Amino acid sequence: MKPGSIAFRLSLLLAAFSVFAAALASHYTFVTSRGLLRERAEHYLMTTTEVLGRHLQASLQSVSRDTVALAALAAAQGALEPGAAAAPARQALAQAFMAEMESHPDYLQIRLIGASAHGLERVRVQRQPTGLLRVADDDLQEKGHFPYVYEALPLPAGQVYMSELAASRDDALIGGSAMPSYTLSAPVVTAGGVQGVLVVQVAARAFLHGVSADLPDGFQLYMSNRWGDWLVHPDASQTFGFDRGQRVYIQDSFPDAARLLSGQAQQLVTSVRDGTGESVVAAFVRLPIGSEQEPRFWILGLAQPLSAIEGEASVLGRSIVQVLLLLCVAALVLAVLVSRVVTEPLKALAQATRVLGTGQRVQTLPTERTDEIGELARSFRLMEEQVWQQMTQLRTSHHAMDHLAHHDPLTGLPNRRMVEARLEQALHRTAQSQRPCAVLFVDLDHFKNINDGLGHDVGDAVLRGVAQRLGQTLRAGDTVGRLGGDEFVVVCQDLAGEDDATQLALKLKAQFEQPVLVEGMPVQVQASIGIAMAPRDGTEVRALLARADVGMYRAKQNGRNTYSFS
């Protein structure tokens, strides 16, 4: 083939066109795939942040339930009645406070404050380095000027006021040094009206650690208050700056977060450069706290380096470059031959490149050929398999996160989110069939003794064994789930009446008569069961769970290892 000949020039033209087409298709494939990878990674980051936010809110709701329950106990015992006649009731209430704080090591103080006498404390139990202490009556103080008193007094029964997360400096508490904490308070209401408030102060360090404990490697956790002050930051020197006279704001590091602070957005995904110059992608959600009437919130976020998100794209890019080089070599050979037999497979490969760029599988390739076209086809098939393998891994990760969002990782049972969804379905069926459904709240008795005496590994094995036994007791269509800790919930539908619920409670109770075997060692476990019936006790998910919770506490008050209707 002579230079300047038509064949030579046509060969050069075909070679140039083929190389250009291959490069364009490869670039389009790479850009499209990288965009898909980043979009999926951002969706995964936002989903993880939302799941984390629900976990955080569930932790707050647990403390709120304890606060409301203690307020109801104070009202029932008449601990705020005037005169010395209330002394025995206050003594009993102080013992209840101590029992509650023993089961919750992060509770710093529990106080009963009267509405009269400028908010004088009536009972105060606080945690000290030497243990729990009930403060003497002569040392009780007036707290009426604190928000957790005057903000909680107007609330209706069952409502809770929550303070901002701040650094506590109460010298009477453990260590006497600054520690992050928050306070919840609920009104103590009797037939005579609001008599006072029940206040629980909680150390936030363990609470915040629990939120971030299960995060995958490479994730960074952030949280700020409604003014933008950092409450959680990978750099501890950035947190609680307002307590040291320095205001360090979230919008200084993530400017788009100002939209969350102003209420213009409830969630967002943004990209910035951190202090080292590395690009990071962050997802933030706005989490309301306190009562619905209060415009207070936290901002929770997760961040991940952009390099980690686009790591798979780099592998994909190298594969595409390798295939592109092969395409260039094949284009030169095909251009020299200039034959229909050669150009038709080339067209097929170009079409396959476009198909792969659109995210579809290539149906046929001439991989059986032994020439360069066959080698190119096999290389293309290898690249396609690598791309689909990476996409499959990404989908598998997404399914795993979706399962984590709906199931308890320890027992494999449905978690609170799925239990509430199943209960919502059961209530809908009850409304249609007029056949009641029951919610059974199962709480293990003295489970803390198992953890403390035998270790958390044995405690986890006991929880798994209990979950298995509860599942064996149920009928087809019923649901058993774990809310957290040693709390389980059973949802049963299409019951004939209260007797069916009683029989089911007796079956559940019978499951605890035999000890749970942990590596051959018998561990005796008992449970208190609270029962709520729909529609008798309510037709809302949270209302029924709350009623079942009340029944469980009543069962514990009746001596434990029994059941009680709400």
XYZ file of C-alpha atoms in Angstrom:
566
model
C 0.000 0.000 0.000
C 1.630 3.211 -1.232
C 1.444 6.487 0.635
C -0.957 8.853 -1.059
C -3.047 6.090 -2.554
C -6.802 5.995 -2.072
C -6.469 2.796 -0.077
C -3.847 4.398 2.149
C -5.862 7.575 2.674
C -9.076 5.565 3.177
C -7.251 3.381 5.666
C -6.050 6.453 7.544
C -9.572 7.909 7.443
C -11.149 4.684 8.674
C -8.471 4.298 11.341
C -8.923 7.870 12.535
C -12.695 7.538 12.555
C -12.562 4.213 14.393
C -10.202 5.545 17.033
C -12.320 8.657 17.484
C -15.518 6.642 17.745
C -13.980 4.239 20.266
C -12.600 7.092 22.369
C -15.939 8.918 22.325
C -17.884 5.813 23.281
C -15.413 4.971 26.040
C -15.536 8.500 27.383
C -19.339 8.456 27.355
C -19.360 5.076 29.101
C -16.935 6.277 31.736
C -18.716 9.585 32.388
C -22.131 7.907 32.509
C -20.949 5.095 34.782
C -19.115 7.500 37.077
C -22.242 9.642 37.339
C -24.341 6.595 38.187
C -21.832 5.462 40.806
C -21.775 8.893 42.430
C -25.561 9.214 42.332
C -25.988 5.828 43.994
C -23.314 6.639 46.565
C -25.023 9.946 47.429
C -28.361 8.146 47.762
C -26.708 5.564 50.032
C -25.160 8.368 52.108
C -28.535 10.129 52.500
C -30.298 6.850 53.341
C -27.693 6.062 55.987
C -28.086 9.559 57.452
C -31.872 9.171 57.614
C -31.544 5.774 59.316
C -29.086 7.305 61.772
C -31.534 10.153 62.440
C -34.335 7.711 63.193
C -32.039 5.853 65.578
C -31.234 9.136 67.331
C -34.906 10.078 67.621
C -35.735 6.596 68.919
C -33.139 7.065 71.678
C -34.705 10.396 72.640
C -38.173 8.852 72.620
C -36.970 6.153 75.016
C -35.888 8.815 77.533
C -39.156 10.693 76.941
C -41.153 7.565 77.787
C -39.177 7.120 80.993
C -39.805 10.772 81.918
C -43.558 10.527 81.314
C -43.757 7.222 83.202
C -41.949 8.668 86.233
C -44.183 11.763 86.145
C -47.241 9.506 86.185
C -45.740 7.530 89.076
C -45.136 10.729 91.061
C -48.729 11.828 90.468
C -50.117 8.424 91.430
C -48.158 8.272 94.693
C -49.083 11.815 95.722
C -45.471 12.824 96.280
C -46.304 16.520 95.818
C -48.996 16.609 98.454
C -48.295 19.253 101.140
C -47.118 18.433 104.634
C -45.195 15.598 106.203
C -47.788 13.053 105.059
C -46.081 12.945 101.666
C -42.717 11.882 103.140
C -43.291 8.098 102.671
C -44.429 8.675 99.091
C -41.323 10.756 98.380
C -39.106 8.093 99.906
C -40.707 5.456 97.669
C -40.342 7.774 94.682
C -36.644 8.322 95.441
C -36.151 4.552 95.444
C -37.886 4.375 92.049
C -35.554 7.134 90.790
C -32.529 5.157 91.956
C -33.785 1.980 90.284
C -34.282 3.881 87.045
C -30.789 5.425 87.211
C -29.211 2.038 87.949
C -30.681 0.689 84.721
C -29.644 3.812 82.783
C -26.014 4.743 83.562
C -26.280 7.859 81.396
C -28.956 9.429 83.634
C -27.247 12.108 85.749
C -30.172 13.425 87.827
C -33.856 12.773 88.333
C -35.785 15.454 90.214
C -39.350 16.079 91.334
C -40.021 19.841 91.449
C -43.176 21.408 92.844
C -45.122 24.103 91.009
C -45.324 26.178 94.194
C -42.631 27.825 96.371
C -40.729 29.124 93.321
C -40.216 25.647 91.954
C -38.764 24.064 95.093
C -37.293 20.607 94.580
C -39.157 17.914 96.516
C -37.017 14.897 95.617
C -33.621 14.833 93.914
C -31.457 11.788 93.185
C -28.129 12.405 91.481
C -25.162 10.369 90.318
C -21.855 10.945 92.115
C -18.445 9.266 91.869
C -19.338 7.166 94.918
C -22.734 6.117 93.559
C -26.333 7.321 93.634
C -27.354 9.836 96.296
C -30.682 11.227 97.395
C -30.094 14.872 98.291
C -31.182 15.860 101.779
C -34.297 18.041 102.098
C -32.253 20.949 103.527
C -30.107 21.011 100.356
C -33.009 21.105 97.896
C -33.132 24.258 95.776
C -35.634 26.504 93.983
C -35.603 25.858 90.232
C -38.633 27.801 89.047
C -36.504 30.160 86.942
C -35.128 27.340 84.745
C -36.769 26.674 81.339
C -37.207 22.989 82.081
C -39.609 24.054 84.857
C -41.576 26.991 83.501
C -41.663 25.550 79.948
C -42.943 22.159 81.149
C -45.657 23.399 83.538
C -48.077 24.522 80.761
C -47.721 21.228 78.860
C -50.573 18.687 78.896
C -50.101 15.339 80.573
C -47.909 13.020 78.517
C -46.020 15.837 76.768
C -42.280 16.360 77.312
C -40.069 19.461 77.198
C -36.513 18.920 75.965
C -33.660 21.357 76.545
C -30.858 22.237 74.172
C -27.756 20.030 74.199
C -25.189 21.921 76.290
C -22.169 21.435 78.525
C -23.292 20.856 82.115
C -21.155 22.395 84.890
C -23.005 21.174 87.977
C -20.304 20.552 90.598
C -22.581 18.076 92.357
C -22.444 15.695 89.412
C -19.779 13.168 88.511
C -16.383 14.783 88.271
C -17.730 18.331 88.627
C -16.417 19.160 85.125
C -18.101 20.160 81.883
C -19.870 17.353 80.077
C -22.451 17.500 77.296
C -25.956 16.815 78.590
C -29.602 17.509 77.883
C -32.668 17.703 80.120
C -36.211 16.374 79.659
C -39.137 17.358 81.860
C -42.814 16.407 81.993
C -45.684 17.897 84.021
C -47.009 15.987 87.038
C -50.776 16.173 86.552
C -53.493 14.988 88.937
C -57.213 15.607 89.141
C -56.407 18.859 90.912
C -54.281 20.129 88.028
C -50.536 20.522 87.448
C -48.664 20.057 90.725
C -45.100 20.166 89.435
C -42.640 18.701 86.927
C -40.522 15.566 86.718
C -36.995 16.341 85.380
C -34.441 13.877 83.960
C -30.932 15.085 83.097
C -29.039 12.798 80.705
C -25.332 12.664 79.860
C -25.047 13.024 76.100
C -21.594 11.516 75.628
C -22.798 7.896 75.696
C -25.897 8.931 73.736
C -23.797 10.499 70.953
C -21.375 7.572 70.969
C -24.292 5.172 70.501
C -25.458 7.130 67.454
C -22.093 6.795 65.692
C -20.923 3.411 67.044
C -22.099 1.313 64.071
C -20.986 3.646 61.286
C -18.938 2.017 58.505
C -15.268 2.963 58.209
C -14.560 6.181 56.362
C -17.738 7.981 57.447
C -17.571 11.232 59.412
C -20.429 12.202 61.748
C -21.587 15.806 62.207
C -24.349 17.364 64.312
C -25.269 20.953 65.125
C -27.991 22.772 67.046
C -30.556 25.127 65.523
C -28.071 28.042 65.568
C -25.441 26.078 63.688
C -23.073 25.453 66.629
C -21.197 22.177 66.283
C -22.319 19.502 68.753
C -20.518 16.602 67.043
C -17.498 17.026 64.743
C -14.579 14.751 63.762
C -12.339 17.459 65.246
C -13.316 17.607 68.941
C -11.960 21.169 69.246
C -14.802 22.364 67.004
C -17.587 21.154 69.323
C -19.378 23.221 71.965
C -17.446 26.316 70.947
C -20.181 28.517 72.428
C -19.333 27.086 75.850
C -15.767 28.412 75.455
C -16.773 31.817 74.081
C -16.126 30.829 70.430
C -18.930 30.337 67.924
C -17.960 27.674 65.384
C -20.792 27.244 62.891
C -21.782 24.481 60.505
C -22.356 27.003 57.702
C -18.691 28.022 57.896
C -17.663 24.546 56.739
C -20.783 23.645 54.721
C -22.335 26.857 53.305
C -25.371 25.041 51.880
C -26.345 23.995 55.421
C -27.716 27.524 55.888
C -30.797 26.335 53.957
C -31.447 23.741 56.675
C -31.029 26.326 59.422
C -33.508 28.683 57.739
C -36.030 25.902 57.061
C -35.757 26.202 53.262
C -34.810 22.510 53.061
C -35.276 19.458 55.248
C -32.349 17.525 53.785
C -29.502 18.106 51.346
C -26.405 16.580 49.778
C -23.452 18.905 49.243
C -19.770 18.782 48.254
C -16.994 20.896 49.805
C -13.246 20.799 50.400
C -12.122 20.058 53.932
C -9.207 21.607 55.803
C -6.698 19.359 53.983
C -8.026 20.342 50.572
C -9.684 16.975 49.944
C -13.184 16.992 48.436
C -15.886 15.420 50.587
C -19.544 14.655 49.948
C -21.909 15.212 52.891
C -25.587 14.443 53.474
C -27.540 16.372 56.121
C -31.072 16.032 57.526
C -33.020 18.367 59.802
C -34.356 16.534 62.888
C -37.120 18.222 64.934
C -36.744 17.896 68.719
C -39.002 18.801 71.612
C -42.759 19.270 71.210
C -44.447 20.029 67.896
C -45.138 23.595 69.017
C -41.431 24.345 69.483
C -39.425 25.395 66.379
C -36.337 23.560 67.616
C -34.236 21.064 65.735
C -30.837 19.438 65.283
C -28.954 18.975 62.039
C -27.426 15.520 61.569
C -24.967 14.731 58.805
C -22.596 12.133 57.403
C -19.630 12.856 55.128
C -17.382 10.690 53.022
C -14.311 11.564 50.933
C -15.108 11.938 47.250
C -12.129 9.724 46.458
C -13.795 6.826 48.318
C -17.045 7.353 46.416
C -15.289 7.485 43.026
C -12.858 4.663 43.792
C -14.842 2.204 41.701
C -15.003 4.767 38.894
C -11.184 4.809 38.787
C -11.104 1.035 38.326
C -13.734 1.365 35.622
C -11.692 4.121 33.927
C -8.574 1.960 33.799
C -10.573 -0.878 32.262
C -12.022 1.479 29.654
C -8.550 2.829 28.803
C -7.273 -0.698 28.315
C -10.179 -1.553 26.067
C -9.699 1.739 24.192
C -6.089 0.826 23.432
C -7.219 -2.515 22.092
C -9.821 -0.743 19.982
C -7.135 1.504 18.492
C -4.970 -1.456 17.491
C -7.939 -3.266 16.016
C -8.995 -0.122 14.127
C -5.599 0.119 12.412
C -5.709 -3.534 11.322
C -9.303 -3.251 10.132
C -8.541 -0.038 8.227
C -5.706 -1.749 6.292
C -7.913 -4.657 5.242
C -10.803 -2.345 4.227
C -13.190 -5.187 3.644
C -16.775 -5.741 4.333
C -16.042 -8.797 6.409
C -13.915 -6.663 8.715
C -16.017 -3.495 8.795
C -19.268 -5.256 9.696
C -17.909 -6.659 12.984
C -16.452 -3.242 13.713
C -19.889 -1.731 13.367
C -21.221 -4.394 15.707
C -18.598 -3.504 18.295
C -19.354 0.200 17.990
C -23.029 -0.571 18.506
C -22.159 -2.712 21.527
C -20.215 0.212 22.994
C -23.228 2.470 22.646
C -25.495 -0.155 24.199
C -23.164 -0.560 27.177
C -23.014 3.212 27.576
C -26.799 3.284 28.007
C -26.621 0.707 30.824
C -27.942 -2.292 28.820
C -26.385 -5.744 28.396
C -24.767 -6.580 25.062
C -26.573 -9.567 23.561
C -24.125 -10.847 20.909
C -20.418 -10.333 20.242
C -18.126 -12.178 17.799
C -16.072 -13.709 20.600
C -15.672 -16.977 18.628
C -13.400 -15.328 16.062
C -9.661 -15.996 16.307
C -8.486 -12.741 14.771
C -8.107 -9.264 16.234
C -11.857 -8.674 16.044
C -12.417 -11.706 18.224
C -9.766 -10.543 20.698
C -11.407 -7.119 20.784
C -14.825 -8.694 21.342
C -13.531 -10.823 24.206
C -11.855 -7.830 25.813
C -15.078 -5.886 25.440
C -16.982 -8.746 27.070
C -14.478 -8.760 29.941
C -14.969 -5.030 30.431
C -18.742 -5.492 30.333
C -18.566 -8.216 32.982
C -16.401 -6.014 35.179
C -18.875 -3.148 34.852
C -21.867 -5.338 35.668
C -19.998 -7.016 38.517
C -19.328 -3.618 40.062
C -22.957 -2.576 39.546
C -24.113 -5.844 41.151
C -21.867 -5.211 44.154
C -23.349 -1.739 44.475
C -26.903 -3.122 44.370
C -25.953 -5.764 46.951
C -24.651 -3.036 49.263
C -27.886 -1.117 48.787
C -29.989 -4.195 49.619
C -27.862 -4.843 52.714
C -28.401 -1.276 53.928
C -32.136 -1.570 53.217
C -32.246 -4.777 55.294
C -30.281 -3.023 58.087
C -32.787 -0.170 58.013
C -35.717 -2.579 58.644
C -34.251 -5.378 60.799
C -32.477 -5.668 64.114
C -28.835 -6.656 63.425
C -28.554 -8.856 66.549
C -31.682 -11.039 66.297
C -32.686 -10.548 62.672
C -36.191 -9.595 63.815
C -38.055 -6.603 62.351
C -36.989 -3.364 64.038
C -39.201 -0.540 65.290
C -39.704 0.908 61.809
C -40.936 -2.366 60.316
C -42.997 -3.243 63.424
C -44.815 0.091 63.140
C -45.444 -0.556 59.429
C -46.820 -4.051 60.162
C -48.967 -2.665 62.966
C -50.312 -0.005 60.604
C -51.340 -2.792 58.189
C -52.927 -4.759 61.021
C -54.936 -1.698 62.117
C -56.126 -1.189 58.543
C -57.240 -4.831 58.420
C -58.979 -4.435 61.785
C -60.897 -1.441 60.468
C -62.081 -3.509 57.495
C -62.815 -6.831 59.207
C -63.956 -5.477 62.614
C -61.852 -8.205 64.222
C -59.540 -6.793 66.902
C -55.790 -7.001 66.902
C -53.442 -7.079 69.891
C -50.070 -5.545 70.640
C -48.000 -7.390 73.274
C -45.048 -5.479 74.739
C -42.527 -8.040 76.103
C -39.774 -6.749 78.408
C -37.274 -9.182 79.953
C -37.102 -9.049 83.752
C -33.735 -8.280 85.358
C -31.931 -8.625 82.028
C -29.288 -6.190 83.239
C -28.250 -8.813 85.821
C -27.485 -11.247 82.976
C -25.346 -8.689 81.155
C -23.531 -7.647 84.336
C -23.117 -11.124 85.781
C -22.517 -13.280 82.687
C -21.253 -10.757 80.159
C -22.719 -9.067 77.126
C -21.887 -12.014 74.841
C -24.149 -14.247 76.929
C -26.746 -11.452 77.018
C -26.706 -11.238 73.217
C -27.069 -15.029 72.940
C -30.036 -14.896 75.359
C -31.689 -12.184 73.240
C -31.273 -14.330 70.130
C -32.710 -17.345 71.939
C -35.701 -15.319 73.186
C -36.294 -14.003 69.666
C -36.330 -17.569 68.315
C -38.779 -18.736 70.988
C -41.128 -15.819 70.416
C -41.141 -16.533 66.692
C -42.040 -20.204 67.321
C -45.086 -19.175 69.378
C -46.747 -17.015 66.731
C -49.335 -17.870 64.164
C -48.843 -17.347 60.461
C -49.357 -13.664 59.719
C -48.352 -12.437 63.199
C -45.245 -10.304 63.701
C -42.581 -10.278 66.404
C -39.989 -7.488 66.456
C -37.300 -6.044 68.687
C -37.496 -2.370 69.654
C -34.055 -2.325 71.274
C -32.365 -3.528 74.441
C -34.494 -6.265 75.991
C -37.820 -5.004 74.597
C -39.835 -7.044 72.081
C -43.225 -6.381 70.486
C -45.708 -8.950 69.152
C -48.487 -7.876 66.748
C -51.403 -10.313 66.362
C -54.372 -9.701 64.097
C -57.756 -11.318 63.380
C -58.422 -12.157 67.037
C -61.840 -13.096 68.359
C -61.445 -10.966 71.445
C -59.508 -10.378 74.643
C -59.466 -14.100 75.502
C -57.361 -14.844 72.406
C -54.865 -12.195 73.494
C -54.780 -13.723 76.988
C -54.106 -17.189 75.561
C -51.301 -15.787 73.425
C -49.774 -14.046 76.464
C -49.914 -17.344 78.370
C -48.156 -19.100 75.465
C -45.456 -16.450 75.453
C -45.104 -16.728 79.224
C -44.798 -20.510 78.915
C -41.824 -20.037 76.578
C -39.895 -18.533 79.494
C -40.481 -21.476 81.842
C -37.512 -23.359 80.389
C -34.064 -21.709 80.615
C -32.236 -20.572 77.496
C -29.178 -22.704 76.762
C -26.052 -20.684 75.954
C -23.181 -23.024 75.011
C -24.712 -25.674 77.237
C -25.217 -23.321 80.183
C -28.880 -22.809 81.237
C -29.862 -19.179 81.740
C -33.281 -18.556 83.306
C -35.138 -15.678 81.698
C -38.518 -14.226 82.619
C -40.560 -11.454 81.081
C -43.297 -8.950 81.868
C -45.933 -8.614 79.140
C -48.175 -5.617 78.497
C -51.219 -6.018 76.214
C -53.119 -3.374 74.252
C -56.141 -4.127 72.090
C -57.281 -2.294 68.989
C -59.655 -0.641 68.496
C -60.470 -0.609 72.231
C -57.202 1.016 73.345
C -56.709 3.129 70.241
C -56.429 3.038 66.478
C -53.050 4.750 66.105
C -49.721 2.933 66.008
C -47.924 5.021 68.627
C -50.950 5.105 70.900
C -51.198 1.290 70.939
C -47.474 0.874 71.556
C -47.701 3.366 74.420
C -50.694 1.543 75.922
C -48.912 -1.794 75.661
C -45.898 -0.186 77.337
C -48.139 0.975 80.182
C -49.458 -2.573 80.544
C -45.916 -3.885 80.701
C -45.007 -1.480 83.505
C -48.166 -2.554 85.330
C -47.069 -6.181 84.957
C -43.694 -5.305 86.466
C -45.422 -3.526 89.341
C -47.531 -6.665 89.904
C -44.430 -8.699 90.602
C -42.952 -9.331 87.106
C -43.100 -12.620 85.166
C -46.753 -11.994 84.360
C -48.942 -10.092 81.914
C -51.329 -7.206 82.250
C -53.719 -5.352 79.969
C -53.176 -1.602 79.616
